[in-house]
Amino acid sequence: MKTPSTIMIHHTAIPLDDNFDQAEATNNYHKRLWNFRSSIGKYGGYNYEIAGNGKVTQFRVPGETTAACYQASMNDGRCIHIAIDGNFDRDK
């Protein structure tokens, strides 16, 4: 495992009006996409996801390989990936 030195912020691109707490949906979607289970038994490709109400769900431990970024080199544990629920092209 690497020591993370970068934080990358993502948005789920699903409007909060459609799903206020998207962690379960993210976990299921990423399981279908990659079927890449983390050391804590989840499939979400991010390290953390923050719901619209502030609830934080952990999918992977810091330094663990992720599946959150299309730049493969950013999935090797050097980056902590945090997804925030919502579509930031639309939600405020």
Tab-separated table of C-alpha atoms in Angstrom:
chain	number	residue	atom	x	y	z
A	1	MET	CA	0.000	0.000	0.000
A	2	LYS	CA	1.138	3.506	-0.770
A	3	THR	CA	0.977	6.604	1.371
A	4	PRO	CA	-1.556	8.978	-0.216
A	5	SER	CA	-0.235	12.399	-1.194
A	6	THR	CA	-3.170	13.699	-3.255
A	7	ILE	CA	-6.890	14.167	-2.745
A	8	MET	CA	-9.238	13.986	-5.713
A	9	ILE	CA	-12.833	15.174	-5.404
A	10	HIS	CA	-15.532	13.592	-7.576
A	11	HIS	CA	-19.268	14.049	-7.872
A	12	THR	CA	-21.623	11.160	-8.501
A	13	ALA	CA	-23.435	13.072	-11.280
A	14	ILE	CA	-26.788	11.826	-9.927
A	15	PRO	CA	-28.982	14.744	-8.815
A	16	LEU	CA	-29.706	14.869	-5.081
A	17	ASP	CA	-33.423	15.136	-5.895
A	18	ASP	CA	-33.195	11.642	-7.414
A	19	ASN	CA	-31.196	10.029	-4.595
A	20	PHE	CA	-30.099	11.909	-1.470
A	21	ASP	CA	-27.859	9.108	-0.099
A	22	GLN	CA	-26.229	7.330	-3.009
A	23	ALA	CA	-23.619	5.111	-1.290
A	24	GLU	CA	-25.561	1.853	-1.723
A	25	ALA	CA	-26.276	2.651	-5.371
A	26	THR	CA	-22.610	3.535	-5.951
A	27	ASN	CA	-21.466	0.295	-4.319
A	28	ASN	CA	-23.832	-1.792	-6.469
A	29	TYR	CA	-22.974	0.087	-9.672
A	30	HIS	CA	-19.221	-0.253	-9.139
A	31	LYS	CA	-19.669	-3.955	-8.317
A	32	ARG	CA	-21.367	-4.421	-11.697
A	33	LEU	CA	-18.672	-2.376	-13.473
A	34	TRP	CA	-15.510	-3.791	-11.934
A	35	ASN	CA	-16.403	-6.419	-9.287
A	36	PHE	CA	-13.309	-5.161	-7.450
A	37	ARG	CA	-13.772	-5.777	-3.729
A	38	SER	CA	-11.901	-3.676	-1.183
A	39	SER	CA	-10.127	-4.883	1.941
A	40	ILE	CA	-13.192	-3.828	3.962
A	41	GLY	CA	-15.552	-5.848	1.754
A	42	LYS	CA	-17.117	-3.096	-0.348
A	43	TYR	CA	-17.062	-2.474	-4.096
A	44	GLY	CA	-17.222	1.318	-4.370
A	45	GLY	CA	-14.184	2.573	-6.248
A	46	TYR	CA	-13.741	5.663	-4.062
A	47	ASN	CA	-12.187	5.769	-0.616
A	48	TYR	CA	-15.105	7.812	0.748
A	49	GLU	CA	-18.489	9.096	-0.374
A	50	ILE	CA	-20.317	11.984	1.269
A	51	ALA	CA	-24.119	12.032	1.093
A	52	GLY	CA	-26.276	15.142	0.768
A	53	ASN	CA	-26.900	15.083	4.530
A	54	GLY	CA	-23.168	14.823	5.354
A	55	LYS	CA	-23.107	11.079	6.079
A	56	VAL	CA	-19.723	9.606	5.148
A	57	THR	CA	-19.411	6.063	3.772
A	58	GLN	CA	-15.988	4.452	3.519
A	59	PHE	CA	-15.419	2.039	0.624
A	60	ARG	CA	-11.623	1.647	0.765
A	61	VAL	CA	-8.848	2.440	3.219
A	62	PRO	CA	-6.381	5.224	2.363
A	63	GLY	CA	-3.477	3.852	0.322
A	64	GLU	CA	-5.511	0.945	-1.064
A	65	THR	CA	-5.917	0.520	-4.819
A	66	THR	CA	-9.055	2.298	-6.060
A	67	ALA	CA	-11.185	2.216	-9.188
A	68	ALA	CA	-12.295	5.823	-9.120
A	69	CYS	CA	-10.317	7.522	-11.849
A	70	TYR	CA	-9.815	6.874	-15.546
A	71	GLN	CA	-6.164	7.855	-15.121
A	72	ALA	CA	-4.948	4.426	-13.990
A	73	SER	CA	-1.878	5.864	-12.289
A	74	MET	CA	-4.167	7.744	-9.893
A	75	ASN	CA	-5.754	4.472	-8.687
A	76	ASP	CA	-2.567	2.972	-7.223
A	77	GLY	CA	-3.117	4.263	-3.686
A	78	ARG	CA	-1.295	7.578	-4.045
A	79	CYS	CA	-4.612	9.451	-4.105
A	80	ILE	CA	-7.565	9.562	-1.724
A	81	HIS	CA	-10.736	9.669	-3.803
A	82	ILE	CA	-13.748	11.398	-2.260
A	83	ALA	CA	-17.096	11.386	-4.053
A	84	ILE	CA	-19.752	13.893	-3.081
A	85	ASP	CA	-23.326	12.930	-3.890
A	86	GLY	CA	-24.969	15.178	-6.448
A	87	ASN	CA	-24.704	16.480	-9.965
A	88	PHE	CA	-22.625	19.639	-9.666
A	89	ASP	CA	-23.559	20.721	-13.151
A	90	ARG	CA	-27.042	21.164	-11.663
A	91	ASP	CA	-27.073	20.934	-7.847
A	92	LYS	CA	-25.735	23.712	-5.639
